[in-house]
Every structure is written in structure tokens, then in C-alpha cells.
């Protein structure tokens, strides 16, 4: 393998590479997102000009044995929500990027995974003692739980080669604390921890290791709100599977999403609840409280992946004494919120220009589903009128600019979930009908 050192430009947003700088990424069209990376090593499989080329061969698909995706190459995480997100389970020899904000619970869930399946935990951030404490506190099996304290990818390689397939999984926590030693001792330094080059190079080596040994490697990546260049975005196209662990830190709900999966679907989510004994599977998460109607509250059913979930939306609409009324939306898109306020003013004649509006979603989840529009409006209307909505109803529907209410994707599933929860879904065609529901 020949290496050519050169300078490349990598997009902060989508991770694509370019040989020239430009103000806008040619792929994802983001502005000012290209960052320069010096001495990036280009890998070329064929030897240099003068050496003899290996014989090039075409492969016949009919002669290739199905290596992955056969059941013996997939094993369960023994955590049902985790399996659900991965498709069937963990694929041998695959590399999974496990990304999320610091403190969200990545180390907790992956500690639980190693505790259940057995494997090696590579601690780049914490000490073996800290991990031991966590394992004990979570009541996990410490028998098949090994810890390697290191920041060196070469040492991980040594262990995997020496132990020869005793591990089914290896967790590397985190990629930002790993480096490839040979690249910092020789000439042409690739930079220190957390630099783009180290993150890339380390990931590259880990992928090679996974393919060679058949061990499945989970790579932890911290994401920051600013989405800096050393973030996991850069690695997305290298790994087989990309998982994002999300949630509101002061809430207890966590959602595991899959944004790329070479071995399964990408529309599933896993739902977990954080407690002092770690993360537990939540099959039917109900965020709607006891269910008694309250002023300023509306219940809706949101689709998380292919699964319906009941949530409560709360709104507070109060007279404003400021020249510009306040608009605070948490858990819903601000533009969507503003649009609904405008529709309320125009169609329901609510004098929103002189009212402050606060909207929040319980459980700290983020709604990205227009099916919740009507419930948001209903909560605002209820608060404005100071009357509760009718008892035991669930509001589902997208609101148009003219105040019409439309059916949304997953309607049958949502309706079924509402029935299962002992509620009905009134069919309404215009937000004017909200008047009949208070
Ligand atoms: P952690 O898994 O360390 O987050 P990450 O690896 O993503 O940075 O978890 C961070 C928080 O979770 C920490 O503030 C403590 C809390 N926590 C619990 O609430 N319950 C638990 O059982 C554990 C282990 C952690
Ligand atoms: Mg951690």
C-alpha cells in the first residue's frame, strides 16, 4: 500500500472530501463548512509505477459466499430495544459508530451491552476502577467483562490478535481519545488526540481490525452542539452503522436512532429510560401523565420510527406587556410554532399579537412530526380560553396555512394506539372545530 501525503478539504457538515477549497460544499451545499486537513494520507492499493501490479480479477457474485447477514453471523445484544434498532442484532466484523452528546448515557448503555454479551471495554477516558464501579452498580456480570486502559489503537490490535477471537464485541470509548502511535512518533506527525487525522486514522485501523478478526467494534463518538470538525459526522461514511443517542439531559427519556445501517433498516428507534440503575428498555412509553384534562394541555400521538407514542403538549398563552410578545417553543420547531400562532390569529381570531406564547413537550423529547400540529394549536387555544379540552381525546393532524386539518402518515397505527390507551381521536377538518372540543 502506497501512501501519498497531500492536503485535502473536508466538509464539516457531511464529511465529503474535496481537493480544492470553496465557500460552499459541493455535495451538501452548506456554506463555510470546508476545513483544510494537511498531510492526509491517501491509500492506494496498487503498488507504485515500477513495481509489478497484482493480477486484477473480476469476482463472480454467484461464487461469493454470503458472509454477513446469515444468522450465524448475527447475535443479539440481549437488550430488546437495541436489537430493534440494529435490525436483528450485532453483525460480526462490523463497526458501529455510537454518537451522542457528552453525558447523554453512551458509556452507560455500552457498559450494559458488554455486561450482557461479554467483551472488551477499551477505556480511553475513564479508569478501570471507574468502569468496575459502574459495572457493579448496574448489577452486571463482571465475569466476561474485560477492560483495557489505553489510548493506543495499536495496543487494541495487539490484544485482539493475541486473544484470537475470544471477544465478540469491543467497545472503544471514545474515538476522540484514541490515536495511532506510529503516526506521532515518526516524521509527518498526524497531530494529537481528537484531531481529525487521528480520529480518521484510528477509525480506519479499527475497521481493518474488525474485518480481520470478525469482532464487532462499537466506537463511541462525542458530538457537540456546534458540530465541530472532529465530530463523528466525519466518520459516517467509513463505518457500517451509525447510531445516535439523544435526549434531554435533565429528562430521563433517551432515544436511540439509526442514521445509517448496511445490514438493516434505518427507520427504527429504541426508547430507553435512564434511572440510577442505568438504562432500561421502554416498550410502551406514555408521556401523557394521568390523563385528566387540564387547561393548556393537549394529548397527541407522535410516530417515533414506526412506533406510535403518546405525548402531552402544554401551552401557556398570556397577555403580553412587552412591545414584542414572547414566543418560546421547546421540543417543537420554532418556525412551525410561529406558523401555528399566525394561523391561530387569522383563523381563530385569537389576538396573538398581544399575547406571549410558551409551548413545551413533556418528557423533553423533540417532535419532528406535523401530525402534532393540531394538538399544539389546541393546547394554545385551551390556555387562551382558560378551558380544558374534552376528556379522553387525542388530537392528530397537520394544520395547513388556511387552518385545514389533514390526515398524516401512520394514521391507523396512531388511532389504534389511542384506542389502546382508552381514548378517541375526533375527526376534524378545520381548526375552527376546536371550539366544539373545549
Ligand atoms: P454516561 O454514560 O457517562 O454519558 P456519556 O458516556 O454519554 O458521556 O452517563 C452520564 C450521566 O448519566 C451521568 O451524569 C450519570 C448518569 N447516570 C445515571 O443516571 N444512571 C446510571 O446508572 C449511570 C451509570 C449514569
Ligand atoms: Mg462516556
Tab-separated table of N, CA and C and ligand atoms in Angstrom, residues 101-109 126 134 137-138 173 222 274-278, ligand 1:
chain	number	residue	atom	x	y	z
A	101	UNK	N	-24.219	13.404	22.553
A	101	UNK	CA	-23.602	14.478	23.330
A	101	UNK	C	-22.985	13.924	24.607
A	102	UNK	N	-21.960	14.611	25.108
A	102	UNK	CA	-21.357	14.157	26.361
A	102	UNK	C	-22.405	14.114	27.476
A	103	UNK	N	-22.350	13.065	28.278
A	103	UNK	CA	-23.256	12.962	29.424
A	103	UNK	C	-24.620	12.393	29.120
A	104	UNK	N	-24.861	11.995	27.868
A	104	UNK	CA	-26.196	11.533	27.499
A	104	UNK	C	-26.432	10.081	27.936
A	105	UNK	N	-25.346	9.322	28.127
A	105	UNK	CA	-25.506	7.933	28.564
A	105	UNK	C	-24.866	6.902	27.650
A	106	UNK	N	-23.950	7.320	26.797
A	106	UNK	CA	-23.314	6.387	25.859
A	106	UNK	C	-22.534	5.313	26.612
A	107	UNK	N	-21.681	5.762	27.559
A	107	UNK	CA	-20.872	4.796	28.299
A	107	UNK	C	-21.761	3.867	29.118
A	108	UNK	N	-22.848	4.408	29.635
A	108	UNK	CA	-23.753	3.583	30.443
A	108	UNK	C	-24.351	2.459	29.605
A	109	UNK	N	-24.914	2.805	28.445
A	109	UNK	CA	-25.571	1.778	27.634
A	109	UNK	C	-24.559	0.759	27.102
A	126	UNK	N	-11.933	6.834	30.998
A	126	UNK	CA	-12.089	6.519	32.415
A	126	UNK	C	-11.080	5.460	32.823
A	134	UNK	N	-19.013	1.138	37.918
A	134	UNK	CA	-20.251	1.242	37.158
A	134	UNK	C	-20.865	-0.141	36.916
A	137	UNK	N	-22.434	-1.279	40.086
A	137	UNK	CA	-23.633	-0.521	40.429
A	137	UNK	C	-24.807	-0.896	39.536
A	138	UNK	N	-24.495	-1.227	38.286
A	138	UNK	CA	-25.562	-1.598	37.361
A	138	UNK	C	-25.956	-3.068	37.520
A	173	UNK	N	-14.143	3.547	23.854
A	173	UNK	CA	-14.766	4.726	24.482
A	173	UNK	C	-13.683	5.737	24.849
A	222	UNK	N	-18.180	11.518	20.623
A	222	UNK	CA	-18.912	12.642	21.227
A	222	UNK	C	-19.290	13.635	20.146
A	274	UNK	N	-33.630	6.411	31.617
A	274	UNK	CA	-32.433	6.472	32.464
A	274	UNK	C	-32.852	6.539	33.925
A	275	UNK	N	-32.240	5.681	34.725
A	275	UNK	CA	-32.507	5.760	36.165
A	275	UNK	C	-31.189	5.524	36.880
A	276	UNK	N	-31.235	5.385	38.199
A	276	UNK	CA	-29.963	5.175	38.900
A	276	UNK	C	-29.430	3.765	38.704
A	277	UNK	N	-30.202	2.886	38.077
A	277	UNK	CA	-29.656	1.574	37.744
A	277	UNK	C	-29.468	1.433	36.229
A	278	UNK	N	-29.174	2.551	35.585
A	278	UNK	CA	-28.847	2.514	34.174
A	278	UNK	C	-30.046	2.704	33.268
B	1	LIG	P1	-22.514	8.474	30.697
B	1	LIG	O1	-22.902	7.101	30.250
B	1	LIG	O2	-21.202	8.599	31.391
B	1	LIG	O3	-22.583	9.507	29.461
B	1	LIG	P2	-21.624	9.641	28.178
B	1	LIG	O4	-20.750	8.447	28.108
B	1	LIG	O5	-22.573	9.758	27.019
B	1	LIG	O6	-20.862	10.897	28.356
B	1	LIG	O7	-23.701	8.965	31.631
B	1	LIG	C1	-23.744	10.260	32.065
B	1	LIG	C2	-24.787	10.538	33.081
B	1	LIG	O8	-25.694	9.512	33.344
B	1	LIG	C3	-24.109	10.859	34.365
B	1	LIG	O9	-24.382	12.216	34.653
B	1	LIG	C4	-24.730	9.992	35.397
B	1	LIG	C5	-25.935	9.423	34.737
B	1	LIG	N1	-26.183	8.035	35.115
B	1	LIG	C6	-27.417	7.677	35.619
B	1	LIG	O10	-28.323	8.499	35.766
B	1	LIG	N2	-27.649	6.368	35.970
B	1	LIG	C7	-26.702	5.416	35.831
B	1	LIG	O11	-26.953	4.240	36.155
B	1	LIG	C8	-25.410	5.795	35.316
B	1	LIG	C9	-24.312	4.787	35.153
B	1	LIG	C10	-25.209	7.104	34.955
